[in-house]
Structures are given as C-alpha cells and as structure tokens.
Amino acid sequence: MMLLSFTVRNHKSIRDEVTIDLTHRSLRTLRPRDGEWGTAAYPIAGIFGGNATGKSAVLDALLYTFTAINLSATAWQATKSMHRAPFLLDGTERTSSSMYELDFVHEGRRHLYGFEVDHEGIKYEWLRDVPNSRWRTLLDRDREAGTLTFHASLRGKIEITDRELALSRALLLRDSPLHPIAQDLISSFDCVLVKDSHREARLSNIADSLAEGTITFPDLEALLEVADIGVIKVGLEETKVPENLLRAINRFRRELSQGNDDLGDPPTEKPTDDDETNNLNNEQLVQVVRHMVFTHRGAGDACPKFSILDESDGTIAWLAIAVPALEKLRQGGLILIDEIDASLHPHLLEVLLGTFADRLVNVRNAQVIFTSHESYILSPLSDVQLDPEQVWLTEKTSEGVTQLTCLADFPRHPDANVARRYLTGRYGGTPRLLPSRLAALVTSQDH
C-alpha cells in the first residue's frame, strides 16, 4: 500500500475538511503515465506547528481510519455506542458526521476508500479504483437509502451491522474479493506514539519478536550502533513466574468468567492448582517474563548488563521508532511517528528520514508521516531537503479549529531560509506565547 492523500472532517480539533497530499504536483492524471507510482508520491511528509494546534489530531484521524477497518467488525461490536471522536466545541457532535478518505495504491492500481460515521454508526461507505482512465465504483453504501451495492466483478454479498465497515467485515472473509485490499491496508500501516505506555508496549513487542525470531539480535544491535548509544550487545532474559502468582491470576480469570456466564452451567468441580497453572494463557505468560538486557562499551573486560529501566529516554525512543521503521523500509507501507524529535538528536532524525528519502535504499516505497517541533529539519544545515510539498503546518483558530496548510501554498524565494521564516511565524504554525504572563506569576507572591 502506498498513500497518495488523506482527507478528514470533524475529528477532534479538526472541524472543517482538510487534506494532506503526498503526491507530486506533476501528477496531473489519475495515474502516472509511466506507471511508476514510486516517483509519483513522496516518501516523507512532516507536520509542524505549535503545541495543541492539532498536529497529532491529523495522525490520530489516520490511526482512527485504519483502526476502524481493523476492528469495527470485531472488538467495536462489543460496545454500546459507535467509536468516534468528533469536534466538541460547537455543540453539534450528536448531529454532525465525521468523514475519512484514503487515496492509495494497491497492487499498482489507484483506489479511493472512505466512510462517513455519526453517533448511530456508518452513514456512508465507498470504494473506487482506476482500472483504465477513469474511476470505477466497487462499493457504495448509503444508510439513509438502505443500500449496499457492489460492482458486478465482486462476487457475493457481505452481511454487516450498522456499526461496522464492509471493508472490516471483508477482512474476516478470506474468500471475499475485498479481503486483499483490507489486508493490505492493515498490514501496511503502523503508528508510533510518544506516550510512555505506547513505548512500553513497543519494547515488550520487541522482546517477543526477538524470542520468536522475527527480529534478530544483530539487527537490534546494528540499530543501536547507528545511534552511537554505546550498546555493544543485546540479550534476552526470562524470569519464572511464581506459582502463587499463576494461581492468583487463574483464580481471578475463573471467577470473572463465571460471573459473566449466566447461560452456562457452573463447574461441578473446583479446579486444582495444577489445572489453574495449565489454564494460564502461554502467550500472556511469555509477555510477563521476557525483558531485554544491554551490555555497554566500557573500559573493563567484564561489563555488567543493564535492564531497559536503566537506559536513557533517548535509547528507549530510538528503539520504539527505529524497529518499526526498519520493518516498513524492508516491507513497504506507511508509518506514522508522533513527535519524532522527542528525545532524539537532530542528526539521528536526519539518518532516519534520509533512509526513507533514499530511493536506492527505500526500494519498497515505504512512507513516513511525522509531527515535529524541530525546525532544524527545515534548515539549510539539514542533510534531508524536504520539498515545500512535503512540509505541512497546523494552526488553531480562536474557535479551537485546526487548520492545515502546505508550505508550497506560500510564496517564497527558492533560497529562502525556511526554518528561520517558520520560527518567526511567516508561515504560521508557531505558538502565540505570553511570556509576560509567566513573569507575572513568578513575581505575584511578592505583592
């Protein structure tokens, strides 16, 4: 999957329709004349702006879109209301709908997939492709008209509820003609958040991947060497879970299960301790006991091993970002990285972004969309030169509405110092600060 553009309306601080476009402006037809999509879309897009201007809202809208495709037919069905995050500051959240649309390439063909959702569920859903020189409708859903129609080339029908996407249901149906599209979208997407809980989950996944062999120790050690962190060896340790903890976990799970099972017969015998131990889900057990250890370069012959808790925020941030980025570079797809500059040196960002920009290395046409405050990436000092079409700026109005603009929309001289102009507010996207208010707070106790 290669993303060409994304359009969203009414999501968190985004009230009005905005579009982030990754295509080269030279693409004036529905498909490139030479058929090479890799040169028709940018591999990098950066979103810059002040705090709380809506940078993360753009990424969150993308995350919501892919999550809806992945979970609306399964986990979301267990909730009583539709999962959504509308704009809340104008009082219309129950009457207005939210819209999400992906323009992407699947198996060399351009597709357009979107849906509209309100508090009741899915209002509209559509899927189109370009087999020749014009759009063709593959799926069209209209809740008000009570219709769900498919192109004649798509065999059979899909039974869906009001709160699930047809593409999400197709993800579960391997014989559906829409299954490859849904599977490609889900498997090609990843998102790295700056939250501590997300990074902890990432590190746990890395430990599991090391044990399963999907990530090798040399790969991880090489990534750490790239960052010049001083780690020369990565290991994996497993700690045996105490038997009393196993029994407590299974007792809790059994009581919880019995409390929710009103239709089933209660067990006739009380499980033994051995039964409780055997009932523990092995995968959950493994996640509890695995953890990475690191050996650092030192002056002595025998250097101690350090746990992940001993490592710096920069090491943790680099691992959380670099491992999924490497996966996308090897396999292709799209990765979102929120606050890419958090705990990372600007030169390390250059290395990461430069790899995505290098067509000789990024042969799978992997893409990254990131948010950042770091103006160094925009300066002439940076080795990564972003075209104006790759730079996006967020600003928030007095009504709390996020506006998204592209640097290419601003008139500028080719030799203009973009970073300096960005920091001085020439393009917007910078916070409106009140330093005098902070100074007043400091001195207020003196009066």
Coordinates of C-alpha atoms in Angstrom, one line a residue:
M1 CA 0.0 0.0 0.0
M2 CA 1.2 3.5 -0.9
L3 CA -0.7 6.5 0.4
L4 CA -1.4 9.3 -2.0
S5 CA -3.6 11.5 0.2
F6 CA -5.8 11.5 3.2
T7 CA -8.9 13.7 3.8
V8 CA -10.7 14.1 7.1
R9 CA -13.5 16.2 8.5
N10 CA -14.8 16.5 12.1
H11 CA -12.3 14.6 14.1
K12 CA -11.1 16.0 17.4
S13 CA -9.8 19.6 16.8
I14 CA -10.3 19.2 13.0
R15 CA -13.8 20.6 12.3
D16 CA -13.6 21.5 8.6
E17 CA -12.3 19.3 5.8
V18 CA -8.5 19.1 5.5
T19 CA -6.3 17.1 3.2
I20 CA -2.7 16.0 3.5
D21 CA -1.4 15.2 0.0
L22 CA 1.7 13.2 -0.7
T23 CA 1.6 13.3 -4.5
H24 CA 4.0 15.2 -6.6
R25 CA 2.3 18.2 -8.3
S26 CA 3.5 16.9 -11.6
L27 CA 0.9 14.1 -11.3
R28 CA -2.0 15.6 -13.3
T29 CA -3.7 12.4 -14.3
L30 CA -5.3 9.6 -12.3
R31 CA -2.2 7.5 -12.7
P32 CA 1.4 8.2 -13.8
R33 CA 2.0 8.0 -17.5
D34 CA 5.0 5.7 -17.0
G35 CA 3.1 3.6 -14.4
E36 CA 5.7 4.2 -11.7
W37 CA 3.9 5.1 -8.5
G38 CA 7.2 5.2 -6.6
T39 CA 8.1 8.5 -8.2
A40 CA 4.6 10.0 -8.1
A41 CA 4.3 10.2 -4.3
Y42 CA 6.6 11.5 -1.7
P43 CA 8.1 9.1 0.9
I44 CA 8.1 11.7 3.6
A45 CA 5.7 14.3 4.9
G46 CA 6.3 16.4 8.0
I47 CA 3.6 18.3 10.0
F48 CA 4.9 21.2 12.0
G49 CA 3.1 23.5 14.5
G50 CA 2.9 24.8 18.0
N51 CA 1.6 22.9 21.0
A52 CA -2.1 22.0 20.8
T53 CA -2.5 23.2 17.2
G54 CA -3.7 19.8 16.0
K55 CA -0.6 18.1 14.6
S56 CA -1.4 14.9 16.5
A57 CA -5.0 15.2 15.6
V58 CA -4.1 14.6 11.9
L59 CA -2.2 11.5 12.8
D60 CA -5.0 10.4 15.2
A61 CA -7.5 10.7 12.4
L62 CA -5.4 8.4 10.2
L63 CA -5.0 6.0 13.1
Y64 CA -8.8 6.0 13.6
T65 CA -9.3 5.2 9.9
F66 CA -7.1 2.1 10.0
T67 CA -8.4 1.0 13.4
A68 CA -11.9 1.2 12.1
I69 CA -11.0 -1.1 9.2
N70 CA -9.3 -3.4 11.6
L71 CA -11.7 -3.6 14.5
S72 CA -15.2 -2.2 13.6
A73 CA -16.4 -5.7 12.7
T74 CA -15.0 -7.3 15.8
A75 CA -13.9 -5.5 19.0
W76 CA -16.0 -2.4 18.4
Q77 CA -19.2 -4.5 18.2
A78 CA -19.0 -5.2 21.9
T79 CA -19.6 -1.6 22.8
K80 CA -23.0 0.1 23.0
S81 CA -22.1 3.2 21.0
M82 CA -20.1 4.0 17.9
H83 CA -16.5 4.7 18.4
R84 CA -15.8 8.2 17.2
A85 CA -14.0 11.4 18.2
P86 CA -15.9 14.4 16.7
F87 CA -15.2 18.1 17.2
L88 CA -16.8 19.0 20.5
L89 CA -16.6 22.8 20.7
D90 CA -19.6 23.8 18.6
G91 CA -22.3 21.5 20.2
T92 CA -23.0 19.6 17.1
E93 CA -21.3 16.3 17.9
R94 CA -24.5 14.3 18.0
T95 CA -25.9 15.7 14.8
S96 CA -22.8 16.0 12.6
S97 CA -21.0 13.2 10.9
S98 CA -17.2 12.6 10.5
M99 CA -15.6 11.7 7.2
Y100 CA -12.4 9.9 6.4
E101 CA -11.0 9.1 3.0
L102 CA -7.8 7.3 1.8
D103 CA -6.4 7.8 -1.7
F104 CA -3.9 4.9 -2.1
V105 CA -2.2 2.4 -4.4
H106 CA -2.9 -1.3 -4.0
E107 CA -1.1 -3.8 -6.3
G108 CA -0.2 -1.0 -8.7
R109 CA -3.7 0.3 -9.0
R110 CA -5.1 3.5 -7.5
H111 CA -8.0 3.2 -5.1
L112 CA -10.2 5.6 -3.2
Y113 CA -11.8 4.4 0.1
G114 CA -13.8 6.4 2.5
F115 CA -16.6 6.4 5.0
E116 CA -18.8 8.8 6.9
V117 CA -19.8 8.0 10.5
D118 CA -22.1 9.5 13.1
H119 CA -23.3 8.6 16.6
E120 CA -25.5 5.8 15.1
G121 CA -22.9 4.1 13.0
I122 CA -21.7 4.1 9.4
K123 CA -23.7 6.6 7.3
Y124 CA -21.8 6.2 4.0
E125 CA -19.1 4.0 2.7
W126 CA -17.4 3.9 -0.7
L127 CA -14.6 2.2 -2.6
R128 CA -13.4 3.1 -6.1
D129 CA -10.5 2.2 -8.3
V130 CA -9.0 3.2 -11.6
P131 CA -8.7 0.1 -13.9
N132 CA -8.2 2.3 -17.0
S133 CA -8.5 6.0 -17.3
R134 CA -11.5 6.8 -15.0
W135 CA -12.9 6.0 -11.6
R136 CA -14.9 2.8 -11.2
T137 CA -17.2 2.3 -8.2
L138 CA -16.6 -1.0 -6.4
L139 CA -18.6 -0.4 -3.3
D140 CA -21.3 2.1 -2.5
R141 CA -23.2 2.2 0.8
D142 CA -26.0 4.6 1.9
R143 CA -27.7 4.1 5.2
E144 CA -30.5 6.6 4.5
A145 CA -31.3 4.9 1.3
G146 CA -30.8 1.5 2.8
T147 CA -28.5 0.4 0.0
L148 CA -25.2 -1.6 -0.1
T149 CA -24.2 -2.3 -3.7
F150 CA -21.1 -3.9 -5.1
H151 CA -19.6 -3.9 -8.6
A152 CA -20.6 -6.9 -10.7
S153 CA -17.0 -8.1 -10.6
L154 CA -17.2 -8.6 -6.8
R155 CA -19.0 -11.9 -6.3
G156 CA -21.5 -12.4 -3.5
K157 CA -22.7 -10.1 -0.7
I158 CA -21.5 -9.1 2.8
E159 CA -23.8 -9.1 5.7
I160 CA -22.9 -6.2 8.1
T161 CA -24.3 -4.3 11.0
D162 CA -24.9 -0.6 11.2
R163 CA -21.7 -0.1 13.2
E164 CA -19.2 -2.0 11.1
L165 CA -17.5 -1.2 7.9
A166 CA -18.0 -3.5 4.9
L167 CA -14.2 -3.5 4.4
S168 CA -13.7 -4.5 8.1
R169 CA -16.1 -7.5 7.6
A170 CA -14.2 -8.4 4.4
L171 CA -11.0 -8.5 6.5
L172 CA -12.5 -11.6 8.2
L173 CA -13.7 -13.2 5.0
R174 CA -10.7 -14.7 3.2
D175 CA -12.8 -15.6 0.1
S176 CA -14.1 -12.1 -0.3
P177 CA -12.7 -10.1 -3.3
L178 CA -12.3 -7.2 -1.0
H179 CA -10.2 -9.1 1.5
P180 CA -6.8 -8.5 -0.2
I181 CA -7.4 -4.7 -0.1
A182 CA -8.4 -4.7 3.5
Q183 CA -5.5 -7.0 4.5
D184 CA -3.0 -4.8 2.5
L185 CA -4.2 -1.7 4.3
I186 CA -4.0 -3.2 7.8
S187 CA -0.7 -5.0 7.3
S188 CA 1.0 -1.9 5.7
F189 CA 0.2 0.5 8.5
D190 CA 1.9 1.3 11.8
C191 CA 1.9 4.1 14.2
V192 CA 4.4 5.2 16.9
L193 CA 3.1 7.4 19.6
V194 CA 5.2 9.4 22.1
K195 CA 3.2 8.2 25.2
D196 CA 5.1 6.2 27.8
S197 CA 2.5 3.4 27.7
H198 CA 2.9 3.1 24.0
R199 CA 6.7 2.9 24.2
E200 CA 6.5 0.3 27.0
A201 CA 4.2 -1.8 24.7
R202 CA 6.7 -1.4 21.9
L203 CA 9.6 -2.6 24.0
S204 CA 7.5 -5.6 25.1
N205 CA 6.7 -6.4 21.5
I206 CA 10.4 -6.1 20.5
A207 CA 11.3 -8.6 23.3
D208 CA 8.7 -11.0 22.0
S209 CA 9.9 -10.6 18.4
L210 CA 13.5 -11.3 19.5
A211 CA 12.3 -14.6 21.1
E212 CA 10.2 -15.5 18.1
G213 CA 13.0 -14.7 15.6
T214 CA 11.1 -12.0 13.7
I215 CA 13.8 -9.5 14.8
T216 CA 17.4 -10.7 15.1
F217 CA 19.8 -9.7 17.8
P218 CA 22.3 -8.4 15.2
D219 CA 19.6 -6.2 13.6
L220 CA 18.8 -4.6 17.0
E221 CA 22.5 -4.2 17.9
A222 CA 23.1 -2.6 14.5
L223 CA 20.2 -0.1 15.1
L224 CA 21.7 0.8 18.4
E225 CA 25.1 1.2 16.8
V226 CA 23.6 3.6 14.3
A227 CA 22.5 5.9 17.2
D228 CA 26.0 5.7 18.8
I229 CA 24.4 4.8 22.2
G230 CA 27.3 2.7 23.3
V231 CA 25.4 -0.6 23.5
I232 CA 27.5 -3.5 22.0
K233 CA 25.3 -6.4 22.8
V234 CA 21.6 -7.1 23.4
G235 CA 20.3 -10.1 25.3
L236 CA 17.0 -11.5 26.4
E237 CA 16.2 -12.8 29.9
E238 CA 13.2 -14.7 31.1
T239 CA 12.1 -14.7 34.7
K240 CA 10.0 -17.6 36.0
V241 CA 6.6 -16.5 37.3
P242 CA 6.0 -17.6 40.9
E243 CA 3.4 -20.4 41.3
N244 CA 1.3 -18.4 43.7
L245 CA 1.0 -15.6 41.1
L246 CA -0.1 -18.1 38.5
R247 CA -2.8 -19.4 40.8
A248 CA -4.0 -15.9 41.7
I249 CA -4.2 -14.9 38.0
N250 CA -6.2 -18.0 37.1
R251 CA -8.4 -17.8 40.1
F252 CA -9.3 -14.2 39.1
R253 CA -9.9 -15.2 35.5
R254 CA -12.1 -18.1 36.5
E255 CA -14.2 -16.0 38.9
L256 CA -14.6 -13.3 36.3
S257 CA -15.6 -15.9 33.7
Q258 CA -18.2 -17.4 36.0
G259 CA -19.6 -14.0 36.9
N260 CA -20.3 -13.3 33.2
D261 CA -21.6 -16.7 32.2
D262 CA -25.3 -16.5 33.1
L263 CA -26.3 -19.0 30.4
G264 CA -23.7 -21.8 31.2
D265 CA -23.8 -24.4 33.9
P266 CA -21.4 -23.7 36.8
P267 CA -18.4 -26.1 37.1
T268 CA -19.1 -29.2 39.0
E269 CA -15.6 -29.5 40.5
K270 CA -13.2 -26.9 41.8
P271 CA -10.1 -26.8 39.6
T272 CA -6.9 -27.9 41.2
D273 CA -3.8 -25.8 41.4
D274 CA -2.3 -27.8 38.5
D275 CA -5.4 -27.1 36.4
E276 CA -5.1 -23.4 37.2
T277 CA -1.4 -23.3 36.2
N278 CA -2.2 -25.1 32.9
N279 CA -5.1 -22.8 32.2
L280 CA -2.8 -19.8 32.1
N281 CA -2.6 -18.5 28.5
N282 CA 1.0 -19.2 27.4
E283 CA 1.3 -16.1 25.3
Q284 CA 0.3 -13.9 28.2
L285 CA 2.8 -15.7 30.4
V286 CA 5.6 -15.1 27.9
Q287 CA 4.8 -11.3 27.8
V288 CA 5.1 -11.1 31.5
V289 CA 8.6 -12.7 31.9
R290 CA 10.6 -11.5 28.9
H291 CA 12.8 -8.5 29.1
M292 CA 15.8 -7.1 27.2
V293 CA 19.2 -6.5 28.7
F294 CA 22.0 -4.4 27.3
T295 CA 25.8 -4.6 27.5
H296 CA 27.5 -1.3 27.1
R297 CA 31.0 -0.5 25.9
G298 CA 33.3 0.1 28.8
A299 CA 37.0 0.1 30.0
G300 CA 36.8 -3.2 31.9
D301 CA 36.7 -6.7 30.5
A302 CA 33.5 -7.7 32.3
C303 CA 30.8 -5.1 31.9
P304 CA 27.5 -5.6 33.8
K305 CA 24.2 -6.0 31.9
F306 CA 21.7 -3.2 32.2
S307 CA 17.9 -3.6 32.0
I308 CA 15.7 -1.4 29.9
L309 CA 14.8 0.6 33.0
D310 CA 18.5 1.7 33.3
E311 CA 18.5 3.0 29.7
S312 CA 18.1 6.6 28.7
D313 CA 14.9 8.1 27.3
G314 CA 16.9 8.6 24.0
T315 CA 17.6 4.8 23.8
I316 CA 14.0 3.9 24.5
A317 CA 12.7 6.5 22.0
W318 CA 15.1 5.2 19.3
L319 CA 14.2 1.6 19.8
A320 CA 10.5 2.4 19.7
I321 CA 10.9 4.3 16.5
A322 CA 13.7 2.5 14.6
V323 CA 12.4 -1.1 14.9
P324 CA 9.0 -0.4 13.2
A325 CA 10.6 2.0 10.8
L326 CA 13.1 -0.7 9.7
E327 CA 10.2 -3.1 9.2
K328 CA 8.4 -0.7 6.9
L329 CA 11.6 0.1 5.0
R330 CA 12.1 -3.7 4.4
Q331 CA 8.5 -4.5 3.5
G332 CA 6.9 -1.2 2.4
G333 CA 3.9 0.6 3.8
L334 CA 3.1 3.6 5.9
I335 CA 4.4 4.5 9.4
L336 CA 3.2 7.5 11.5
I337 CA 5.5 8.9 14.1
D338 CA 4.2 11.5 16.6
E339 CA 6.7 14.0 17.9
I340 CA 9.6 12.4 16.1
D341 CA 12.1 14.8 17.7
A342 CA 11.2 13.8 21.3
S343 CA 14.4 12.5 23.0
L344 CA 16.2 12.2 19.7
H345 CA 19.2 14.2 18.4
P346 CA 18.5 16.1 15.1
H347 CA 21.3 14.3 13.4
L348 CA 19.7 11.0 14.2
L349 CA 16.5 12.2 12.7
E350 CA 18.5 13.0 9.6
V351 CA 19.7 9.4 9.4
L352 CA 16.2 8.0 9.8
L353 CA 14.5 10.4 7.3
G354 CA 17.4 10.2 4.9
T355 CA 16.9 6.5 4.6
F356 CA 13.3 6.9 3.7
A357 CA 14.3 9.6 1.2
D358 CA 17.0 7.5 -0.5
R359 CA 15.4 5.7 -3.4
L360 CA 18.3 3.3 -3.7
V361 CA 17.7 2.1 -0.1
N362 CA 13.9 2.6 0.2
V363 CA 13.1 0.3 -2.8
R364 CA 9.7 -0.8 -1.3
N365 CA 8.5 2.8 -1.4
A366 CA 7.9 3.0 2.3
Q367 CA 6.4 6.2 3.6
V368 CA 6.6 8.1 6.9
I369 CA 4.4 10.9 8.1
F370 CA 5.7 12.6 11.3
T371 CA 4.9 15.6 13.6
S372 CA 7.7 17.7 15.0
H373 CA 8.7 21.0 16.6
E374 CA 12.3 20.7 15.3
S375 CA 13.0 23.4 12.8
Y376 CA 16.5 22.0 12.1
I377 CA 14.9 19.6 9.7
L378 CA 13.7 22.6 7.7
S379 CA 17.1 24.5 7.8
P380 CA 19.8 24.5 5.1
L381 CA 22.0 22.7 7.7
S382 CA 20.0 19.5 7.4
D383 CA 21.1 16.8 5.0
V384 CA 17.5 16.0 4.4
Q385 CA 16.0 18.5 2.0
L386 CA 12.2 18.5 2.1
D387 CA 10.3 20.0 -0.9
P388 CA 7.7 22.6 0.0
E389 CA 5.0 19.9 -0.8
Q390 CA 6.3 17.7 2.0
V391 CA 6.0 20.3 4.7
W392 CA 2.6 20.9 6.4
L393 CA 1.7 23.4 9.0
T394 CA -1.0 23.4 11.6
E395 CA -2.6 26.4 13.3
K396 CA -5.6 26.8 15.6
T397 CA -8.2 29.5 15.2
S398 CA -9.9 31.4 18.0
E399 CA -12.7 28.9 17.8
G400 CA -10.4 26.0 18.6
V401 CA -10.4 24.7 15.0
T402 CA -7.2 23.2 13.5
Q403 CA -6.2 24.5 10.1
L404 CA -3.7 22.6 7.9
T405 CA -1.8 24.3 5.1
C406 CA 1.1 23.3 2.9
L407 CA 4.3 25.2 2.7
A408 CA 4.0 25.1 -1.1
D409 CA 1.0 27.4 -0.8
F410 CA 3.1 30.2 0.5
P411 CA 5.1 32.4 -2.0
R412 CA 8.8 32.3 -1.3
H413 CA 12.2 32.7 -2.9
P414 CA 13.9 29.4 -3.7
D415 CA 16.9 30.3 -1.5
A416 CA 14.7 31.4 1.5
N417 CA 15.7 30.1 4.9
V418 CA 12.5 28.1 5.6
A419 CA 13.5 27.3 9.2
R420 CA 14.0 31.0 10.1
R421 CA 10.8 32.0 8.5
Y422 CA 8.9 29.2 10.2
L423 CA 10.3 30.3 13.6
T424 CA 9.4 33.9 13.0
G425 CA 5.8 33.0 12.1
R426 CA 6.0 33.8 8.4
Y427 CA 4.1 30.6 7.6
G428 CA 2.0 30.3 10.7
G429 CA 2.3 27.2 12.7
T430 CA 4.1 28.8 15.6
P431 CA 2.5 29.3 19.1
R432 CA 1.2 32.7 20.3
L433 CA 3.2 32.9 23.5
L434 CA 2.6 35.2 26.5
P435 CA 6.0 35.4 28.3
S436 CA 4.8 38.4 30.4
R437 CA 2.1 36.2 32.0
L438 CA 4.7 33.7 33.2
A439 CA 6.8 36.5 34.6
A440 CA 3.8 37.9 36.4
L441 CA 3.2 34.5 38.0
V442 CA 6.8 34.4 39.2
T443 CA 6.6 37.8 40.9
S444 CA 2.9 37.6 42.1
Q445 CA 3.8 36.2 45.5
D446 CA 6.0 39.3 46.2
H447 CA 2.9 41.6 46.3

